[in-house]
Amino acid sequence: MNYRDFKGTAIAEVGLGTWQLGSADWGNVNEDEAIEILKAYTSAGGNFLDTADVYGMGVSETVIGKFLKTVEHPVYVATKLGRRGDAPNGWPQNFTYDVMKRHIEDSLKHLDVSKLFLEQLHCIPTEEMRSGKVFDHLRSLQQQGLISHFGASVETSEEALICLEQEELASLQIIFNLFRQHVAEEVFAKAAEKGVAIIVRVPLASGLLAGKFNAQTQFAPNDHRNYNANGEAFNSGETFSGIEFTEGIKLSEKIKALLPDGPMPQWALRWILDYPEVTTVIPGASKVAQVNSNVEATKLPHLSIETHQQLKELYDAEIYDKIRGSF
């Protein structure tokens, strides 16, 4: 495993996203399977886990908390808040100081730790980011010793740039992959200038960039790739990066033809890691084999300049205009 700097801490450049471990939006992953996935990741040298309080409403955090007691080397956990619907007025009005503190305290309890390594705003409304009050709340909670760092997970480049105006912002989490290449031009330079870490989510476009789906592929009823395929439940960018499924299969084949021989998901991750502004990429996994495949990306050589150029030309000509949802 290779590591990159996160505010003085060396974290794995291939992290592990744990949305799947909540058994709420990717089909079911039982606790024993989740522990094996976490074990496989840390055994490969991984030390950065990304979760959220709404991943199974505490299930993902709780499983991670149990697992942390079994590992001897440091593992850094990033969690998120802001999308729970149980505040007095429910989403999207749960951004008062008191509610945010309560949600942080719940995450501390689930993870069974005294301090969160990284707390992130979880794709909250743009106007809440723009007002800046949520960042003031996070600073206060940081001063109280409840969190070490704070960041924001965002949907759009506009939101990323709004957040980058905030002092002490440690990280930005954003969708960036071969179906979302424009983010590099719009955000990365400013983030590097500000010393803000880039955490890349949805790196394989919900599996489309793994190259294993076809038009007959079916997903479980409680899998967001079923119920949110066209943005019915939340921003379609979180599912297949906003690309219509059958169109995405065709485009994935064109991308695969430009990549070197070998497992497509590893090269898709390598493409992301070729950007020095990226601190870590957080592919999810519902099977140990997927973890083992993902971490192999750290061992691959950089893609050639010619390959990067060809992929950019394909994106500009055939992909960008097909993105749906907010981006």
Tab-separated table of C-alpha atoms in Angstrom:
chain	number	residue	atom	x	y	z
A	1	MET	CA	0.000	0.000	0.000
A	2	ASN	CA	1.125	3.547	-0.730
A	3	TYR	CA	0.238	6.406	1.580
A	4	ARG	CA	-0.451	10.105	1.129
A	5	ASP	CA	-0.502	12.982	3.590
A	6	PHE	CA	-3.699	14.034	5.333
A	7	LYS	CA	-2.888	16.998	7.558
A	8	GLY	CA	0.242	15.334	8.918
A	9	THR	CA	-1.204	11.798	9.000
A	10	ALA	CA	-0.179	9.172	6.462
A	11	ILE	CA	-3.328	7.512	5.123
A	12	ALA	CA	-3.702	4.808	2.511
A	13	GLU	CA	-4.201	6.146	-0.993
A	14	VAL	CA	-6.770	3.384	-1.482
A	15	GLY	CA	-9.268	3.684	1.339
A	16	LEU	CA	-12.431	1.695	1.947
A	17	GLY	CA	-15.924	3.112	1.595
A	18	THR	CA	-18.346	1.357	3.935
A	19	TRP	CA	-21.794	2.369	2.678
A	20	GLN	CA	-22.297	-1.283	1.749
A	21	LEU	CA	-21.697	-2.391	5.334
A	22	GLY	CA	-24.859	-0.610	6.451
A	23	SER	CA	-26.948	-3.259	4.637
A	24	ALA	CA	-29.428	-0.594	3.625
A	25	ASP	CA	-28.719	0.563	0.083
A	26	TRP	CA	-26.527	-2.120	-1.536
A	27	GLY	CA	-28.384	-5.273	-0.606
A	28	ASN	CA	-27.465	-7.121	2.574
A	29	VAL	CA	-24.013	-7.676	4.062
A	30	ASN	CA	-24.152	-9.462	7.400
A	31	GLU	CA	-21.857	-8.540	10.282
A	32	ASP	CA	-19.504	-11.495	9.847
A	33	GLU	CA	-19.057	-10.647	6.163
A	34	ALA	CA	-18.499	-6.998	7.043
A	35	ILE	CA	-15.782	-7.902	9.547
A	36	GLU	CA	-14.043	-10.076	6.948
A	37	ILE	CA	-14.125	-7.194	4.454
A	38	LEU	CA	-12.593	-4.833	7.014
A	39	LYS	CA	-9.996	-7.435	7.958
A	40	ALA	CA	-8.994	-8.006	4.338
A	41	TYR	CA	-8.565	-4.273	3.822
A	42	THR	CA	-6.412	-3.616	6.897
A	43	SER	CA	-4.391	-6.802	6.316
A	44	ALA	CA	-3.398	-5.303	2.946
A	45	GLY	CA	-2.054	-2.203	4.710
A	46	GLY	CA	-5.201	-0.109	4.494
A	47	ASN	CA	-5.851	2.362	7.295
A	48	PHE	CA	-8.606	4.740	6.108
A	49	LEU	CA	-12.317	3.947	6.405
A	50	ASP	CA	-15.135	6.211	5.281
A	51	THR	CA	-18.602	5.805	6.775
A	52	ALA	CA	-21.674	7.886	7.714
A	53	ASP	CA	-24.285	7.939	10.431
A	54	VAL	CA	-27.049	7.097	7.926
A	55	TYR	CA	-25.353	3.983	6.517
A	56	GLY	CA	-27.899	1.629	8.018
A	57	MET	CA	-28.660	4.295	10.635
A	58	GLY	CA	-25.594	3.450	12.692
A	59	VAL	CA	-25.039	-0.123	11.490
A	60	SER	CA	-21.885	0.630	9.476
A	61	GLU	CA	-20.386	2.749	12.271
A	62	THR	CA	-21.181	0.106	14.901
A	63	VAL	CA	-19.580	-2.718	12.904
A	64	ILE	CA	-16.487	-0.567	12.377
A	65	GLY	CA	-16.403	0.215	16.107
A	66	LYS	CA	-16.368	-3.498	16.933
A	67	PHE	CA	-13.681	-4.147	14.348
A	68	LEU	CA	-11.396	-1.380	15.626
A	69	LYS	CA	-10.982	-3.278	18.879
A	70	THR	CA	-9.364	-6.150	16.984
A	71	VAL	CA	-6.635	-4.257	15.095
A	72	GLU	CA	-3.285	-3.239	16.522
A	73	HIS	CA	-2.148	-0.590	14.041
A	74	PRO	CA	-3.891	2.804	13.730
A	75	VAL	CA	-6.984	2.929	11.527
A	76	TYR	CA	-8.441	6.348	10.730
A	77	VAL	CA	-12.207	6.640	10.408
A	78	ALA	CA	-14.022	9.426	8.587
A	79	THR	CA	-17.734	9.692	9.192
A	80	LYS	CA	-20.448	12.081	8.029
A	81	LEU	CA	-23.507	13.871	9.376
A	82	GLY	CA	-26.373	15.895	8.006
A	83	ARG	CA	-28.790	13.509	6.308
A	84	ARG	CA	-30.619	11.993	9.258
A	85	GLY	CA	-34.337	12.642	9.299
A	86	ASP	CA	-34.888	12.317	13.025
A	87	ALA	CA	-34.254	15.910	14.129
A	88	PRO	CA	-37.320	17.849	15.354
A	89	ASN	CA	-37.989	19.099	11.843
A	90	GLY	CA	-36.229	16.330	9.931
A	91	TRP	CA	-34.085	16.651	6.822
A	92	PRO	CA	-33.176	19.181	5.546
A	93	GLN	CA	-33.433	21.303	8.691
A	94	ASN	CA	-31.082	19.477	11.049
A	95	PHE	CA	-28.127	21.865	11.052
A	96	THR	CA	-28.401	23.627	14.382
A	97	TYR	CA	-25.465	23.355	16.752
A	98	ASP	CA	-27.422	21.172	19.190
A	99	VAL	CA	-28.507	18.697	16.526
A	100	MET	CA	-25.022	18.468	15.010
A	101	LYS	CA	-23.493	17.886	18.444
A	102	ARG	CA	-26.029	15.139	19.175
A	103	HIS	CA	-25.286	13.431	15.890
A	104	ILE	CA	-21.537	13.586	16.546
A	105	GLU	CA	-22.064	12.132	19.995
A	106	ASP	CA	-24.074	9.294	18.433
A	107	SER	CA	-21.222	8.544	16.020
A	108	LEU	CA	-18.740	8.551	18.906
A	109	LYS	CA	-20.938	6.033	20.693
A	110	HIS	CA	-21.373	3.798	17.638
A	111	LEU	CA	-17.647	3.810	16.887
A	112	ASP	CA	-16.836	3.570	20.603
A	113	VAL	CA	-14.136	6.237	20.411
A	114	SER	CA	-13.567	9.437	22.370
A	115	LYS	CA	-12.756	11.602	19.358
A	116	LEU	CA	-13.596	11.445	15.647
A	117	PHE	CA	-10.658	11.613	13.247
A	118	LEU	CA	-12.740	13.320	10.543
A	119	GLU	CA	-16.331	14.549	10.576
A	120	GLN	CA	-17.787	15.556	7.210
A	121	LEU	CA	-20.938	17.368	6.190
A	122	HIS	CA	-22.926	14.835	4.189
A	123	CYS	CA	-24.096	16.482	0.967
A	124	ILE	CA	-26.190	19.058	2.788
A	125	PRO	CA	-28.157	21.806	0.981
A	126	THR	CA	-26.013	24.336	-0.857
A	127	GLU	CA	-27.514	27.281	1.012
A	128	GLU	CA	-26.430	25.738	4.327
A	129	MET	CA	-22.849	25.532	3.093
A	130	ARG	CA	-22.989	29.066	1.741
A	131	SER	CA	-24.247	30.544	5.032
A	132	GLY	CA	-21.190	29.196	6.838
A	133	LYS	CA	-22.986	28.515	10.142
A	134	VAL	CA	-22.448	24.761	9.904
A	135	PHE	CA	-18.704	25.330	9.689
A	136	ASP	CA	-18.817	27.528	12.780
A	137	HIS	CA	-20.583	24.678	14.584
A	138	LEU	CA	-17.890	22.248	13.460
A	139	ARG	CA	-15.150	24.590	14.679
A	140	SER	CA	-16.821	24.779	18.088
A	141	LEU	CA	-17.104	21.003	18.270
A	142	GLN	CA	-13.476	20.695	17.221
A	143	GLN	CA	-12.428	23.093	19.989
A	144	GLN	CA	-14.340	20.927	22.454
A	145	GLY	CA	-12.201	17.961	21.443
A	146	LEU	CA	-14.987	15.908	19.849
A	147	ILE	CA	-13.389	15.903	16.370
A	148	SER	CA	-9.826	16.234	15.096
A	149	HIS	CA	-10.648	17.451	11.592
A	150	PHE	CA	-13.721	18.522	9.652
A	151	GLY	CA	-14.550	18.436	5.968
A	152	ALA	CA	-17.439	18.319	3.535
A	153	SER	CA	-18.841	15.779	1.131
A	154	VAL	CA	-20.353	17.626	-1.822
A	155	GLU	CA	-22.316	16.930	-4.986
A	156	THR	CA	-21.073	19.693	-7.292
A	157	SER	CA	-17.995	21.702	-8.175
A	158	GLU	CA	-19.889	24.830	-7.133
A	159	GLU	CA	-20.392	23.413	-3.641
A	160	ALA	CA	-16.745	22.375	-3.487
A	161	LEU	CA	-15.600	25.912	-4.267
A	162	ILE	CA	-17.991	27.335	-1.643
A	163	CYS	CA	-16.517	25.027	0.991
A	164	LEU	CA	-12.953	25.855	-0.032
A	165	GLU	CA	-13.526	29.401	1.196
A	166	GLN	CA	-13.776	28.068	4.760
A	167	GLU	CA	-10.665	28.287	6.914
A	168	GLU	CA	-9.508	25.077	8.598
A	169	LEU	CA	-11.412	22.866	6.159
A	170	ALA	CA	-9.404	19.644	6.108
A	171	SER	CA	-11.000	17.767	3.242
A	172	LEU	CA	-13.418	17.670	0.363
A	173	GLN	CA	-15.135	14.461	-0.640
A	174	ILE	CA	-16.414	14.509	-4.204
A	175	ILE	CA	-17.471	12.203	-7.039
A	176	PHE	CA	-14.565	11.835	-9.462
A	177	ASN	CA	-14.093	9.055	-11.975
A	178	LEU	CA	-13.872	8.394	-15.691
A	179	PHE	CA	-17.512	9.507	-15.980
A	180	ARG	CA	-16.824	12.733	-13.993
A	181	GLN	CA	-13.493	14.019	-15.280
A	182	HIS	CA	-14.358	17.739	-15.285
A	183	VAL	CA	-13.964	17.946	-11.482
A	184	ALA	CA	-10.179	17.911	-11.829
A	185	GLU	CA	-10.156	21.117	-13.871
A	186	GLU	CA	-12.755	22.885	-11.732
A	187	VAL	CA	-11.674	22.015	-8.189
A	188	PHE	CA	-8.290	20.352	-7.774
A	189	ALA	CA	-5.969	23.343	-8.196
A	190	LYS	CA	-7.899	25.410	-5.643
A	191	ALA	CA	-7.924	22.538	-3.166
A	192	ALA	CA	-4.164	22.081	-3.527
A	193	GLU	CA	-3.621	25.818	-3.062
A	194	LYS	CA	-5.632	25.682	0.177
A	195	GLY	CA	-3.972	22.497	1.405
A	196	VAL	CA	-7.308	20.658	1.432
A	197	ALA	CA	-7.317	16.882	0.998
A	198	ILE	CA	-9.368	15.373	-1.825
A	199	ILE	CA	-11.291	12.207	-0.952
A	200	VAL	CA	-12.727	10.574	-4.077
A	201	ARG	CA	-16.008	8.689	-3.777
A	202	VAL	CA	-18.009	6.667	-6.336
A	203	PRO	CA	-14.722	5.936	-8.142
A	204	LEU	CA	-16.145	2.977	-10.054
A	205	ALA	CA	-19.520	4.600	-10.817
A	206	SER	CA	-21.444	2.147	-8.610
A	207	GLY	CA	-19.757	-0.756	-10.389
A	208	LEU	CA	-20.218	0.386	-13.995
A	209	LEU	CA	-16.462	0.918	-14.303
A	210	ALA	CA	-15.777	-2.603	-13.094
A	211	GLY	CA	-16.842	-3.775	-16.562
A	212	LYS	CA	-18.927	-6.698	-15.291
A	213	PHE	CA	-22.506	-5.537	-15.898
A	214	ASN	CA	-24.688	-6.125	-18.926
A	215	ALA	CA	-28.201	-5.089	-19.955
A	216	GLN	CA	-29.665	-8.079	-18.081
A	217	THR	CA	-27.984	-7.282	-14.752
A	218	GLN	CA	-30.526	-7.054	-11.912
A	219	PHE	CA	-30.080	-5.478	-8.482
A	220	ALA	CA	-31.792	-6.272	-5.178
A	221	PRO	CA	-34.879	-4.221	-4.254
A	222	ASN	CA	-32.991	-2.509	-1.406
A	223	ASP	CA	-30.010	-1.694	-3.658
A	224	HIS	CA	-29.852	1.977	-4.705
A	225	ARG	CA	-28.788	0.839	-8.169
A	226	ASN	CA	-32.365	-0.418	-8.419
A	227	TYR	CA	-34.494	2.186	-6.637
A	228	ASN	CA	-32.329	5.220	-7.483
A	229	ALA	CA	-31.176	4.287	-10.976
A	230	ASN	CA	-32.679	7.510	-12.347
A	231	GLY	CA	-32.419	9.698	-9.264
A	232	GLU	CA	-35.801	8.766	-7.802
A	233	ALA	CA	-34.587	8.845	-4.164
A	234	PHE	CA	-31.555	11.191	-4.148
A	235	ASN	CA	-29.094	12.797	-6.538
A	236	SER	CA	-28.580	10.450	-9.477
A	237	GLY	CA	-24.868	11.254	-9.368
A	238	GLU	CA	-24.531	8.894	-6.414
A	239	THR	CA	-25.782	6.036	-8.615
A	240	PHE	CA	-23.800	5.251	-11.768
A	241	SER	CA	-22.413	8.837	-11.575
A	242	GLY	CA	-25.606	10.055	-13.201
A	243	ILE	CA	-25.133	8.046	-16.385
A	244	GLU	CA	-28.154	6.035	-17.573
A	245	PHE	CA	-27.384	2.359	-16.917
A	246	THR	CA	-27.530	0.896	-20.422
A	247	GLU	CA	-25.697	3.912	-21.837
A	248	GLY	CA	-23.080	3.477	-19.117
A	249	ILE	CA	-22.467	-0.131	-20.151
A	250	LYS	CA	-21.736	0.978	-23.722
A	251	LEU	CA	-19.456	3.789	-22.580
A	252	SER	CA	-17.643	1.478	-20.175
A	253	GLU	CA	-16.750	-0.758	-23.115
A	254	LYS	CA	-15.254	2.218	-24.958
A	255	ILE	CA	-13.267	3.188	-21.865
A	256	LYS	CA	-12.030	-0.377	-21.384
A	257	ALA	CA	-10.693	-0.413	-24.947
A	258	LEU	CA	-8.432	2.538	-24.087
A	259	LEU	CA	-7.078	1.090	-20.849
A	260	PRO	CA	-4.151	-1.357	-20.600
A	261	ASP	CA	-4.846	-5.068	-20.374
A	262	GLY	CA	-5.837	-6.254	-16.932
A	263	PRO	CA	-8.712	-5.794	-14.493
A	264	MET	CA	-10.704	-2.728	-15.506
A	265	PRO	CA	-11.581	-1.581	-11.953
A	266	GLN	CA	-7.912	-1.485	-10.985
A	267	TRP	CA	-7.021	0.690	-13.965
A	268	ALA	CA	-10.036	2.932	-13.317
A	269	LEU	CA	-8.711	3.489	-9.784
A	270	ARG	CA	-5.169	3.965	-11.091
A	271	TRP	CA	-6.452	6.733	-13.375
A	272	ILE	CA	-7.738	8.583	-10.296
A	273	LEU	CA	-4.526	8.016	-8.333
A	274	ASP	CA	-2.505	9.523	-11.178
A	275	TYR	CA	-3.791	12.913	-9.967
A	276	PRO	CA	-1.389	14.090	-7.242
A	277	GLU	CA	-4.089	16.302	-5.710
A	278	VAL	CA	-6.054	13.187	-4.738
A	279	THR	CA	-5.326	12.123	-1.166
A	280	THR	CA	-7.332	8.902	-1.134
A	281	VAL	CA	-9.949	7.075	-3.163
A	282	ILE	CA	-12.654	5.144	-1.282
A	283	PRO	CA	-14.133	2.305	-3.356
A	284	GLY	CA	-16.711	0.249	-1.491
A	285	ALA	CA	-16.817	-3.509	-1.306
A	286	SER	CA	-19.453	-6.096	-0.495
A	287	LYS	CA	-17.037	-9.005	-0.958
A	288	VAL	CA	-13.477	-9.705	0.169
A	289	ALA	CA	-12.467	-10.326	-3.460
A	290	GLN	CA	-13.451	-6.751	-4.312
A	291	VAL	CA	-11.253	-5.406	-1.516
A	292	ASN	CA	-8.299	-7.453	-2.733
A	293	SER	CA	-8.822	-6.217	-6.285
A	294	ASN	CA	-9.143	-2.571	-5.285
A	295	VAL	CA	-5.955	-2.432	-3.231
A	296	GLU	CA	-3.983	-3.819	-6.180
A	297	ALA	CA	-4.466	-0.466	-7.919
A	298	THR	CA	-1.829	1.031	-5.641
A	299	LYS	CA	0.780	-1.255	-7.241
A	300	LEU	CA	0.050	-0.369	-10.871
A	301	PRO	CA	2.260	2.014	-12.871
A	302	HIS	CA	0.954	5.402	-13.946
A	303	LEU	CA	-1.078	5.456	-17.109
A	304	SER	CA	0.643	7.038	-20.094
A	305	ILE	CA	0.054	10.655	-21.070
A	306	GLU	CA	-1.378	9.369	-24.352
A	307	THR	CA	-3.928	7.174	-22.525
A	308	HIS	CA	-4.974	10.069	-20.295
A	309	GLN	CA	-5.457	12.225	-23.374
A	310	GLN	CA	-7.530	9.601	-25.173
A	311	LEU	CA	-9.761	9.134	-22.136
A	312	LYS	CA	-10.255	12.894	-21.888
A	313	GLU	CA	-11.181	13.124	-25.564
A	314	LEU	CA	-13.760	10.346	-25.140
A	315	TYR	CA	-15.173	12.129	-22.087
A	316	ASP	CA	-15.512	15.461	-23.872
A	317	ALA	CA	-17.019	13.952	-27.008
A	318	GLU	CA	-19.371	11.280	-25.655
A	319	ILE	CA	-19.762	11.297	-21.864
A	320	TYR	CA	-20.036	14.783	-20.365
A	321	ASP	CA	-23.330	15.675	-22.036
A	322	LYS	CA	-24.908	12.447	-20.757
A	323	ILE	CA	-24.439	13.212	-17.035
A	324	ARG	CA	-27.712	13.672	-15.171
A	325	GLY	CA	-28.408	15.233	-11.789
A	326	SER	CA	-26.389	17.897	-9.999
A	327	PHE	CA	-22.696	17.977	-10.844
